[in-house]
mmCIF file of C-alpha atoms in Angstrom:
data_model
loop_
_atom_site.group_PDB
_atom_site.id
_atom_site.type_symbol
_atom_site.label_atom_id
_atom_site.label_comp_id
_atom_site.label_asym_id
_atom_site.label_seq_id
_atom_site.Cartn_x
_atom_site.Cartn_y
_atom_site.Cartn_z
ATOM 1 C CA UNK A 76 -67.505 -34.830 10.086
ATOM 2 C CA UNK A 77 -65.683 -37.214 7.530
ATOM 3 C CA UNK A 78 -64.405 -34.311 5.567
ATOM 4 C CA UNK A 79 -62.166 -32.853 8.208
ATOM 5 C CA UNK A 80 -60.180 -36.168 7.358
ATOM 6 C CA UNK A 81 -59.663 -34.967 4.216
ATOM 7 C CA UNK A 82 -56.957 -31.960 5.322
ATOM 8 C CA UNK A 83 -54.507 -34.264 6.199
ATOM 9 C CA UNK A 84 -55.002 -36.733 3.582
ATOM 10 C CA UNK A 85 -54.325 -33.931 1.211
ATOM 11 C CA UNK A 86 -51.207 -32.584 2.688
ATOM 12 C CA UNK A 87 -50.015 -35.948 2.506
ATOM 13 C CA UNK A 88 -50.645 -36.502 -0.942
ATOM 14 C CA UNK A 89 -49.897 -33.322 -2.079
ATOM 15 C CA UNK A 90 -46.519 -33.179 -1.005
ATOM 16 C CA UNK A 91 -45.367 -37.017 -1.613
ATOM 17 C CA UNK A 92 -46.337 -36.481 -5.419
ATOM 18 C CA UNK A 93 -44.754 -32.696 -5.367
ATOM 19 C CA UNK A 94 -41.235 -33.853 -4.363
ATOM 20 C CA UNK A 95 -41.722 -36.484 -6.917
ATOM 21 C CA UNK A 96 -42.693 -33.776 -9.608
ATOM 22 C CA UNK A 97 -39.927 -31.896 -8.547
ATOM 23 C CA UNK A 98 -37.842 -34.755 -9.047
ATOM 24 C CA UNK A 99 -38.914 -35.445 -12.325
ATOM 25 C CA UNK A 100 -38.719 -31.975 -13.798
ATOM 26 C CA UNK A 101 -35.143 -31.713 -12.382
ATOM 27 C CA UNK A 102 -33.611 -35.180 -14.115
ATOM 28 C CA UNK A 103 -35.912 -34.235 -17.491
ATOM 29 C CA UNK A 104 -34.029 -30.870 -17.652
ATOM 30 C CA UNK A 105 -30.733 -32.339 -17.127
ATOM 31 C CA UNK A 106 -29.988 -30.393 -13.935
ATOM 32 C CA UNK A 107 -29.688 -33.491 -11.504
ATOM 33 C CA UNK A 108 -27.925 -36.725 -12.930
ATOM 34 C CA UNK A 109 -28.654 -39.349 -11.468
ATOM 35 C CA UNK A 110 -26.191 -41.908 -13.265
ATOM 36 C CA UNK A 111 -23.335 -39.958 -10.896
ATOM 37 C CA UNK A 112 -24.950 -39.964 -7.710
ATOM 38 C CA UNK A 113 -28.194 -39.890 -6.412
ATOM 39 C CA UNK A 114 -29.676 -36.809 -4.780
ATOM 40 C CA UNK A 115 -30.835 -34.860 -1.785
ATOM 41 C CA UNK A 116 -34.602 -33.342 -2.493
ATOM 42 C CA UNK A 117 -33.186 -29.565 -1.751
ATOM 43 C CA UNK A 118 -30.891 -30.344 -5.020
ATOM 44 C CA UNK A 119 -33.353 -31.435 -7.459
ATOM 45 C CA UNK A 120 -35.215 -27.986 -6.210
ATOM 46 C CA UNK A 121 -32.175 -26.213 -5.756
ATOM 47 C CA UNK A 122 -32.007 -24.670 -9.801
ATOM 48 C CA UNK A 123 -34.646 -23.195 -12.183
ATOM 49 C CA UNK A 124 -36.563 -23.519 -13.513
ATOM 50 C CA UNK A 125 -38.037 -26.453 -10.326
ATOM 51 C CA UNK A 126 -36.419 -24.097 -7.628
ATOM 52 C CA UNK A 127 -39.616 -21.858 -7.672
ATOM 53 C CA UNK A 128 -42.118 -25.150 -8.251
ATOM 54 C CA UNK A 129 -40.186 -26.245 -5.032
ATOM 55 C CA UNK A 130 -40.519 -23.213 -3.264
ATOM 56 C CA UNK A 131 -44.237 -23.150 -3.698
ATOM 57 C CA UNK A 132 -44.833 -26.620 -2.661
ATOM 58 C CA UNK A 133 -43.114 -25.915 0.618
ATOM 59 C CA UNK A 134 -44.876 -22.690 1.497
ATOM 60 C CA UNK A 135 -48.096 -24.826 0.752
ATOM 61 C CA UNK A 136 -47.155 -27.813 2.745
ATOM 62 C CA UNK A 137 -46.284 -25.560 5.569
ATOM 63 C CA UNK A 138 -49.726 -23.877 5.528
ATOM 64 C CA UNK A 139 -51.204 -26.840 5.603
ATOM 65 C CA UNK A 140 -48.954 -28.923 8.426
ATOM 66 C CA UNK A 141 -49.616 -25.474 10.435
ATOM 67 C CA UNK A 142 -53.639 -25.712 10.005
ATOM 68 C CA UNK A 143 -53.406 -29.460 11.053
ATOM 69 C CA UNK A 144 -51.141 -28.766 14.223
ATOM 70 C CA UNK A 145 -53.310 -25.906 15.359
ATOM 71 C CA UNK A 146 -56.755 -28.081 14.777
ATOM 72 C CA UNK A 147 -54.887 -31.221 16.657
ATOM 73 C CA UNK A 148 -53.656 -28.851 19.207
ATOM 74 C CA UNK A 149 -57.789 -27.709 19.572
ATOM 75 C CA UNK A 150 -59.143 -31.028 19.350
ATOM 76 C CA UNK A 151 -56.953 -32.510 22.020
ATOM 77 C CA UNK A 152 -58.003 -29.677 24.114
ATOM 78 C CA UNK A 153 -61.390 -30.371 23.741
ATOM 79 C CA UNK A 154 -61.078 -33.636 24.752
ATOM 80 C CA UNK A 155 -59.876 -32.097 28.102
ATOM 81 C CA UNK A 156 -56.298 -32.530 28.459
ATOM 82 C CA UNK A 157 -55.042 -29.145 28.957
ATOM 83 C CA UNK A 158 -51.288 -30.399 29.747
ATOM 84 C CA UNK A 159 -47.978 -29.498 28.931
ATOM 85 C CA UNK A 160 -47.122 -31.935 26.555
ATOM 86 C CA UNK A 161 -49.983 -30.508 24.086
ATOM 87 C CA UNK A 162 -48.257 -27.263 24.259
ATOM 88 C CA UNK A 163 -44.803 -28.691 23.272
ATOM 89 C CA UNK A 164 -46.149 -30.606 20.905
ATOM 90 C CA UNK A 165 -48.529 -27.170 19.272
ATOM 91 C CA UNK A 166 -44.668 -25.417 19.653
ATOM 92 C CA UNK A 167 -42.685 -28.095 17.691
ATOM 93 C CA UNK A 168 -45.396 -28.750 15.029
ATOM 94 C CA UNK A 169 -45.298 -24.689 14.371
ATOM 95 C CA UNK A 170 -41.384 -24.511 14.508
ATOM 96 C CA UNK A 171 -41.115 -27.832 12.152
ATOM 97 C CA UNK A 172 -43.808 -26.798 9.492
ATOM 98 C CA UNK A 173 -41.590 -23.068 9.500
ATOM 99 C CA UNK A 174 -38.573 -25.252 8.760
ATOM 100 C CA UNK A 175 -39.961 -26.327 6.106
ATOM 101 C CA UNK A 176 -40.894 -23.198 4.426
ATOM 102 C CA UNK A 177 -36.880 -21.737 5.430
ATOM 103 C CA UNK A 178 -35.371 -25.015 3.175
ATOM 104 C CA UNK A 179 -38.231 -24.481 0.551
ATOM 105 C CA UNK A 180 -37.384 -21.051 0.279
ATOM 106 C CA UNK A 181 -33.553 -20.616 1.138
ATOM 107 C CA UNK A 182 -31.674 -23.076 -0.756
ATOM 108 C CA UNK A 183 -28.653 -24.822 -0.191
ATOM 109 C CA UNK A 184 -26.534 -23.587 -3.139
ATOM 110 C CA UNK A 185 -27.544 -20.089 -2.464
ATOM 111 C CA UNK A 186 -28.341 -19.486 1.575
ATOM 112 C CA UNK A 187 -26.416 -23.037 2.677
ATOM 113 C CA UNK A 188 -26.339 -22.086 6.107
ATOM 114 C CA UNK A 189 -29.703 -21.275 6.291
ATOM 115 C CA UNK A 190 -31.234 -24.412 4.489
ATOM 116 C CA UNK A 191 -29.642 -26.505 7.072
ATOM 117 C CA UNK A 192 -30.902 -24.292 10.151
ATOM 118 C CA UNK A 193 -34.395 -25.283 8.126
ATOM 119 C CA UNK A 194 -33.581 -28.677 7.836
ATOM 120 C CA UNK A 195 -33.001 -29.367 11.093
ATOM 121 C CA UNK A 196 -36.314 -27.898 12.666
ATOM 122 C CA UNK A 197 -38.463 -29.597 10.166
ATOM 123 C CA UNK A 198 -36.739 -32.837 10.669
ATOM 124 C CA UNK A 199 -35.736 -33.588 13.883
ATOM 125 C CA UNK A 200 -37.986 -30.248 15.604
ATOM 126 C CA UNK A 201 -40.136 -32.394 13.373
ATOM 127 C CA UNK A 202 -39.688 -36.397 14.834
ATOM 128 C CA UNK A 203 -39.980 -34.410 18.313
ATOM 129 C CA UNK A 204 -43.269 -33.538 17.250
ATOM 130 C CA UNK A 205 -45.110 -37.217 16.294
ATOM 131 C CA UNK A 206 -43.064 -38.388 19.525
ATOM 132 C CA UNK A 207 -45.043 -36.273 21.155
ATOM 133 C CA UNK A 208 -48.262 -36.893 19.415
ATOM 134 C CA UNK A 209 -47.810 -40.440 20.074
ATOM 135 C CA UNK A 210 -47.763 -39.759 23.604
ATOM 136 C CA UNK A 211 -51.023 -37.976 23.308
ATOM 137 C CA UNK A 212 -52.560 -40.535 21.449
ATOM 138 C CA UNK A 213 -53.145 -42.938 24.658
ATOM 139 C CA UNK A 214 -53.142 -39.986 26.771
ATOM 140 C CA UNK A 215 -56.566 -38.088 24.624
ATOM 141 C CA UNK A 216 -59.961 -39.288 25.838
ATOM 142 C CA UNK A 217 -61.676 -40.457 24.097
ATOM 143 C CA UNK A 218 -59.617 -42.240 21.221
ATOM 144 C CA UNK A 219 -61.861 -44.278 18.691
ATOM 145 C CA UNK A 220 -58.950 -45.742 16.251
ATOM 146 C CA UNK A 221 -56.366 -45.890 19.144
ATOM 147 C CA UNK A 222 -56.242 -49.871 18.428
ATOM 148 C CA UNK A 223 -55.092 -49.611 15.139
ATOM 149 C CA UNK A 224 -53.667 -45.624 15.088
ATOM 150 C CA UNK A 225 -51.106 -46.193 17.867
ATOM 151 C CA UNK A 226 -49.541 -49.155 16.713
ATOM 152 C CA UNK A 227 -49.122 -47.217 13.476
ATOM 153 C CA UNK A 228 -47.830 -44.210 14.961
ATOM 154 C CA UNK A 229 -45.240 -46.101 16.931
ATOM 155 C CA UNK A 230 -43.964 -47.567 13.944
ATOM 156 C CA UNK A 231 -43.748 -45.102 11.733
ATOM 157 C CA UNK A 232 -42.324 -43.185 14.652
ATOM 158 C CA UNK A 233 -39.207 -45.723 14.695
ATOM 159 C CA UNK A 234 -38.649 -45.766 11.572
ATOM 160 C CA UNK A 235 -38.191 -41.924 11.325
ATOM 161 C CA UNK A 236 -35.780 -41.950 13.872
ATOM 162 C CA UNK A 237 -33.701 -44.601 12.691
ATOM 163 C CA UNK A 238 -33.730 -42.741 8.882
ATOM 164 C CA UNK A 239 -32.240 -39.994 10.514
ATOM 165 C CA UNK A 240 -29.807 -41.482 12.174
ATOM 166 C CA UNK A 241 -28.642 -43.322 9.373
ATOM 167 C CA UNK A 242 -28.723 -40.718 6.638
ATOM 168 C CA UNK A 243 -26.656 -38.276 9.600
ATOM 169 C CA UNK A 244 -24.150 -41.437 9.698
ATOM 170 C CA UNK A 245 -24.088 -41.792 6.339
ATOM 171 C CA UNK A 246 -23.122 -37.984 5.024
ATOM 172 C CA UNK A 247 -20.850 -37.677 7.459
ATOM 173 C CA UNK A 248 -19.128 -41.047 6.293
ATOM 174 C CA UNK A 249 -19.311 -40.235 2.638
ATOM 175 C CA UNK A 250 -22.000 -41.887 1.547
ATOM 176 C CA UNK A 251 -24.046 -39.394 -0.524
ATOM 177 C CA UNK A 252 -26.568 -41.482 -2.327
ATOM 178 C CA UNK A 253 -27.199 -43.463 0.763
ATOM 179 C CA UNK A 254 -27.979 -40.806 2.738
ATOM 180 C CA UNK A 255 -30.039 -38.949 0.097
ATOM 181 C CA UNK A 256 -32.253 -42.128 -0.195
ATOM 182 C CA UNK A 257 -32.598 -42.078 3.382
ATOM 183 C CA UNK A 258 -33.853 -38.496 3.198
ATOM 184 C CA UNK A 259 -36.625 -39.180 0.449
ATOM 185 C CA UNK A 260 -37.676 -42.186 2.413
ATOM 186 C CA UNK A 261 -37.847 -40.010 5.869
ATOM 187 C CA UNK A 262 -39.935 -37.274 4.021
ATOM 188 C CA UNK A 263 -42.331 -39.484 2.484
ATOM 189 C CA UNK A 264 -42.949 -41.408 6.166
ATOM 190 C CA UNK A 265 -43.297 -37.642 7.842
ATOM 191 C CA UNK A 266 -46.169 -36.527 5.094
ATOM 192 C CA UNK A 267 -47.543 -40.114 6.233
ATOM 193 C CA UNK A 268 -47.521 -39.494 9.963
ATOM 194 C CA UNK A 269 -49.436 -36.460 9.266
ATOM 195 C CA UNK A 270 -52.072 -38.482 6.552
ATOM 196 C CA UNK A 271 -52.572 -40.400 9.932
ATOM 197 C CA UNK A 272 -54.336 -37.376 11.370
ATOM 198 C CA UNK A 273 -57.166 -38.429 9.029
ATOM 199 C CA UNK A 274 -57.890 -41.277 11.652
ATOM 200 C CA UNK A 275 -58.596 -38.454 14.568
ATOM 201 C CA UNK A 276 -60.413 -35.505 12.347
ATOM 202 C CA UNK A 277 -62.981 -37.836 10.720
ATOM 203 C CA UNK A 278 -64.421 -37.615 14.173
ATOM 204 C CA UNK A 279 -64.997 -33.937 14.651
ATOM 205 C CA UNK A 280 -68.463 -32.659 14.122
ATOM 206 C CA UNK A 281 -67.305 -29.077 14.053
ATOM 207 C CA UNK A 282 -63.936 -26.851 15.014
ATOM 208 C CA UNK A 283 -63.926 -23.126 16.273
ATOM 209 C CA UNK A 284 -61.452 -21.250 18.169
ATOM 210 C CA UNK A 285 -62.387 -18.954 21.114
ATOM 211 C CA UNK A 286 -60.983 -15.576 22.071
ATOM 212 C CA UNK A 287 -61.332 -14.962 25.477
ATOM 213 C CA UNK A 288 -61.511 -11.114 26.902
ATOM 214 C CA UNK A 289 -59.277 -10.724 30.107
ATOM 215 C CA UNK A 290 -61.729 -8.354 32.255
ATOM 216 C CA UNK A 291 -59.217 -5.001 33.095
ATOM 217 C CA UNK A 292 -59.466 -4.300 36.448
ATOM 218 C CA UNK A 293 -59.514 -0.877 37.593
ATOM 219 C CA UNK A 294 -56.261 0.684 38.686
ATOM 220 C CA UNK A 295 -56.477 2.130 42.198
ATOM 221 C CA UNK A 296 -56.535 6.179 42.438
ATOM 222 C CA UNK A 297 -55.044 8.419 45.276
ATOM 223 C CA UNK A 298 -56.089 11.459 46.869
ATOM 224 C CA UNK A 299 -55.087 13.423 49.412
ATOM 225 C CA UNK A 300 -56.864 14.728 52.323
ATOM 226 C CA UNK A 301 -55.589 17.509 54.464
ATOM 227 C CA UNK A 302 -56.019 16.904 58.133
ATOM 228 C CA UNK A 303 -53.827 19.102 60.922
ATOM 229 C CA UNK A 304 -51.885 20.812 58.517
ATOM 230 C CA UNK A 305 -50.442 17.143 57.225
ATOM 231 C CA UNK A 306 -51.441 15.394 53.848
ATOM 232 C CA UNK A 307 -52.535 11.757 54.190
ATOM 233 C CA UNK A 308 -52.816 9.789 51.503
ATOM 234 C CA UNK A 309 -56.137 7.872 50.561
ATOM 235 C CA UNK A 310 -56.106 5.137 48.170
ATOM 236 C CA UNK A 311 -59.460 4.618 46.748
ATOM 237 C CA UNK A 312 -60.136 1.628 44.481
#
Protein backbone atom coordinates (compact mmCIF):
# COMPACT_ATOMS: atom_id res chain seq x y z
CA UNK A 1 0.00 0.00 0.00
CA UNK A 2 1.33 3.44 -1.40
CA UNK A 3 0.36 5.21 1.74
CA UNK A 4 2.72 3.46 4.07
CA UNK A 5 5.29 5.58 1.94
CA UNK A 6 3.88 8.41 3.19
CA UNK A 7 5.34 7.96 7.09
CA UNK A 8 8.62 8.53 6.10
CA UNK A 9 8.08 11.13 3.62
CA UNK A 10 6.49 13.05 6.39
CA UNK A 11 9.11 12.71 8.99
CA UNK A 12 11.34 13.93 6.48
CA UNK A 13 9.57 16.89 5.65
CA UNK A 14 8.42 17.66 8.81
CA UNK A 15 11.56 17.99 10.43
CA UNK A 16 13.76 19.66 7.47
CA UNK A 17 11.12 22.62 7.46
CA UNK A 18 10.92 22.54 11.56
CA UNK A 19 14.66 23.22 12.07
CA UNK A 20 14.22 25.79 9.44
CA UNK A 21 11.19 27.37 11.41
CA UNK A 22 13.14 27.17 14.33
CA UNK A 23 15.75 28.94 12.65
CA UNK A 24 13.75 31.60 11.51
CA UNK A 25 11.89 32.40 14.69
CA UNK A 26 15.29 32.49 16.51
CA UNK A 27 17.17 35.26 14.03
CA UNK A 28 13.47 37.24 13.82
CA UNK A 29 13.58 37.54 17.66
CA UNK A 30 17.07 38.62 17.78
CA UNK A 31 18.26 35.69 19.91
CA UNK A 32 20.79 34.16 17.30
CA UNK A 33 22.90 36.70 15.13
CA UNK A 34 23.98 35.55 12.47
CA UNK A 35 26.23 38.58 11.21
CA UNK A 36 28.78 37.23 14.25
CA UNK A 37 28.84 33.72 13.60
CA UNK A 38 26.75 31.26 12.27
CA UNK A 39 25.02 28.67 14.43
CA UNK A 40 24.59 25.17 15.73
CA UNK A 41 20.63 24.06 15.44
CA UNK A 42 20.59 23.29 19.47
CA UNK A 43 21.35 27.28 19.72
CA UNK A 44 18.74 28.70 17.62
CA UNK A 45 16.40 26.24 19.94
CA UNK A 46 18.34 26.72 22.86
CA UNK A 47 16.12 30.17 24.26
CA UNK A 48 12.37 31.03 24.40
CA UNK A 49 10.38 31.53 23.25
CA UNK A 50 11.73 28.58 20.02
CA UNK A 51 13.26 26.37 22.89
CA UNK A 52 9.76 24.77 23.51
CA UNK A 53 8.80 24.87 19.45
CA UNK A 54 12.18 22.92 19.36
CA UNK A 55 11.46 20.67 21.98
CA UNK A 56 8.24 19.58 20.41
CA UNK A 57 9.59 19.01 17.04
CA UNK A 58 12.11 16.61 18.48
CA UNK A 59 9.78 14.56 20.63
CA UNK A 60 7.70 14.34 17.29
CA UNK A 61 10.51 13.43 15.05
CA UNK A 62 11.53 10.83 17.50
CA UNK A 63 8.06 9.22 17.52
CA UNK A 64 8.08 9.08 14.21
CA UNK A 65 11.94 7.78 13.36
CA UNK A 66 10.90 5.11 16.21
CA UNK A 67 7.55 3.95 14.24
CA UNK A 68 9.68 3.75 10.99
CA UNK A 69 12.61 1.66 12.65
CA UNK A 70 10.20 -0.71 14.30
CA UNK A 71 8.03 -1.17 10.83
CA UNK A 72 11.60 -1.58 8.85
CA UNK A 73 12.75 -3.81 11.56
CA UNK A 74 9.10 -5.97 10.80
CA UNK A 75 9.24 -5.73 7.22
CA UNK A 76 12.75 -7.02 6.88
CA UNK A 77 11.67 -9.81 9.01
CA UNK A 78 9.04 -10.69 6.90
CA UNK A 79 11.04 -10.91 4.12
CA UNK A 80 12.84 -13.73 6.08
CA UNK A 81 16.06 -12.57 7.26
CA UNK A 82 15.94 -13.11 10.86
CA UNK A 83 19.82 -12.12 11.38
CA UNK A 84 21.79 -10.24 13.61
CA UNK A 85 22.43 -7.33 11.75
CA UNK A 86 18.48 -6.48 11.75
CA UNK A 87 18.66 -6.52 15.43
CA UNK A 88 21.60 -4.02 15.63
CA UNK A 89 20.26 -2.08 13.28
CA UNK A 90 16.25 -2.14 15.31
CA UNK A 91 18.84 -1.27 18.57
CA UNK A 92 20.68 1.75 16.99
CA UNK A 93 17.60 3.20 15.18
CA UNK A 94 15.77 3.12 18.86
CA UNK A 95 18.93 4.51 20.73
CA UNK A 96 19.46 7.32 17.82
CA UNK A 97 15.72 8.48 17.53
CA UNK A 98 16.03 8.70 21.85
CA UNK A 99 19.03 10.93 21.19
CA UNK A 100 17.19 12.97 19.57
CA UNK A 101 14.46 13.57 21.96
CA UNK A 102 17.56 14.00 25.03
CA UNK A 103 19.12 17.20 22.70
CA UNK A 104 15.46 18.34 21.89
CA UNK A 105 14.66 18.33 25.35
CA UNK A 106 17.96 18.99 27.42
CA UNK A 107 19.65 21.86 25.99
CA UNK A 108 23.03 22.85 25.74
CA UNK A 109 22.99 26.13 27.73
CA UNK A 110 21.06 24.51 30.45
CA UNK A 111 21.92 20.45 30.71
CA UNK A 112 25.37 20.83 28.37
CA UNK A 113 26.52 17.60 29.32
CA UNK A 114 23.56 15.97 28.59
CA UNK A 115 22.79 17.54 25.07
CA UNK A 116 26.03 16.20 23.92
CA UNK A 117 25.45 12.54 25.41
CA UNK A 118 22.15 13.16 22.97
CA UNK A 119 24.04 14.33 20.26
CA UNK A 120 26.18 11.74 19.95
CA UNK A 121 23.59 8.76 19.86
CA UNK A 122 21.46 10.46 17.35
CA UNK A 123 24.36 11.25 15.19
CA UNK A 124 26.86 8.88 15.01
CA UNK A 125 24.44 5.86 17.06
CA UNK A 126 22.60 7.40 14.16
CA UNK A 127 25.19 6.95 10.77
CA UNK A 128 25.65 3.35 12.49
CA UNK A 129 22.19 2.86 11.83
CA UNK A 130 21.75 3.64 7.70
CA UNK A 131 25.27 1.73 7.59
CA UNK A 132 23.52 -0.89 8.66
CA UNK A 133 20.42 -0.48 6.67
CA UNK A 134 22.48 -0.28 3.69
CA UNK A 135 23.77 -3.57 4.38
CA UNK A 136 20.29 -4.89 4.56
CA UNK A 137 19.27 -3.38 1.56
CA UNK A 138 21.13 -6.09 -0.81
CA UNK A 139 20.87 -8.50 1.89
CA UNK A 140 16.41 -8.24 2.07
CA UNK A 141 14.67 -10.47 -0.47
CA UNK A 142 12.99 -9.37 -2.29
CA UNK A 143 14.14 -5.66 -3.05
CA UNK A 144 12.04 -3.90 -5.91
CA UNK A 145 13.94 -0.30 -6.00
CA UNK A 146 17.33 -1.87 -4.96
CA UNK A 147 18.71 -0.48 -8.50
CA UNK A 148 18.13 2.90 -7.82
CA UNK A 149 17.67 2.81 -3.61
CA UNK A 150 21.16 1.41 -2.96
CA UNK A 151 23.11 3.58 -4.97
CA UNK A 152 21.29 6.33 -3.09
CA UNK A 153 21.77 4.98 0.20
CA UNK A 154 25.47 4.55 -0.34
CA UNK A 155 25.80 8.01 -1.16
CA UNK A 156 24.04 9.66 1.12
CA UNK A 157 25.69 7.25 3.51
CA UNK A 158 29.24 8.88 2.58
CA UNK A 159 28.37 11.93 2.74
CA UNK A 160 27.10 11.66 6.39
CA UNK A 161 30.15 10.32 7.46
CA UNK A 162 32.39 12.67 5.96
CA UNK A 163 29.98 15.77 7.55
CA UNK A 164 30.80 14.41 10.70
CA UNK A 165 34.07 14.13 10.45
CA UNK A 166 34.55 17.43 9.25
CA UNK A 167 32.26 19.42 11.52
CA UNK A 168 34.24 17.13 14.66
CA UNK A 169 37.57 18.58 12.91
CA UNK A 170 36.32 21.70 12.56
CA UNK A 171 35.01 22.61 16.39
CA UNK A 172 37.78 21.25 17.69
CA UNK A 173 40.01 23.57 15.39
CA UNK A 174 37.97 26.65 15.98
CA UNK A 175 35.98 26.86 13.30
CA UNK A 176 32.44 27.49 14.62
CA UNK A 177 30.46 28.49 11.62
CA UNK A 178 32.07 25.80 9.61
CA UNK A 179 31.22 23.24 11.69
CA UNK A 180 27.68 24.49 12.43
CA UNK A 181 27.03 24.44 8.60
CA UNK A 182 28.27 21.06 8.55
CA UNK A 183 25.74 20.11 11.23
CA UNK A 184 22.59 21.62 9.36
CA UNK A 185 23.78 19.96 6.23
CA UNK A 186 24.26 16.39 8.17
CA UNK A 187 20.69 16.76 9.69
CA UNK A 188 18.97 17.59 6.64
CA UNK A 189 20.82 14.36 4.70
CA UNK A 190 19.76 12.05 7.96
CA UNK A 191 15.80 13.21 7.67
CA UNK A 192 16.61 12.26 3.86
CA UNK A 193 17.99 8.80 4.49
CA UNK A 194 14.93 8.14 6.38
CA UNK A 195 12.43 9.91 3.37
CA UNK A 196 14.25 6.99 1.48
CA UNK A 197 12.23 4.47 3.46
CA UNK A 198 9.35 5.65 1.24
CA UNK A 199 11.03 3.49 -1.59
CA UNK A 200 10.59 0.09 0.69
CA UNK A 201 6.98 0.87 2.52
CA UNK A 202 5.14 1.73 -0.73
CA UNK A 203 5.37 -1.99 -1.10
CA UNK A 204 3.64 -3.29 1.97
CA UNK A 205 0.09 -4.40 1.61
CA UNK A 206 -0.43 -4.50 5.33
CA UNK A 207 1.82 -4.43 8.82
CA UNK A 208 0.88 -6.21 12.20
CA UNK A 209 2.95 -7.27 15.00
CA UNK A 210 2.55 -10.69 16.70
CA UNK A 211 2.75 -11.59 20.37
CA UNK A 212 3.68 -14.91 20.83
CA UNK A 213 2.62 -16.93 24.24
CA UNK A 214 5.65 -19.01 25.62
CA UNK A 215 3.64 -22.33 26.72
CA UNK A 216 4.70 -22.68 30.85
CA UNK A 217 5.66 -25.92 31.43
CA UNK A 218 4.75 -27.57 34.51
CA UNK A 219 7.23 -27.55 37.34
CA UNK A 220 7.98 -31.05 38.61
CA UNK A 221 6.42 -32.00 42.23
CA UNK A 222 7.96 -34.36 44.95
CA UNK A 223 6.58 -36.74 47.26
CA UNK A 224 7.70 -38.98 49.50
CA UNK A 225 7.00 -42.53 49.95
CA UNK A 226 7.84 -44.44 53.05
CA UNK A 227 9.31 -47.82 52.38
CA UNK A 228 11.41 -49.85 55.36
CA UNK A 229 11.26 -47.21 57.70
CA UNK A 230 13.34 -44.84 55.00
CA UNK A 231 11.78 -41.89 52.94
CA UNK A 232 12.49 -41.99 49.19
CA UNK A 233 11.89 -39.34 47.25
CA UNK A 234 9.56 -39.46 44.07
CA UNK A 235 9.65 -36.82 41.58
CA UNK A 236 6.53 -36.77 39.63
CA UNK A 237 6.20 -34.47 36.60
Amino acid sequence: MWLWALLPLSLAVFGISGIWIVYAISVSNGTINITETFPYISECGAYAPQSTIFSQYCNICTFLGLWIVIIRFQQIRDFGDHGKANMLSMILGFISCVGVSVLGNFQQSIQRVVHLVGAFAAFTLGLGYFWVQLFLTYRAQPSYDRHWVGPTRVLLCFLCTVLIITMVVLANTGHRSGAAMCEWALVMLFFCLFGLFGAEFRHMDCHHLTVQRRVLKPKPTSMFVVSNHHLTPVHIS
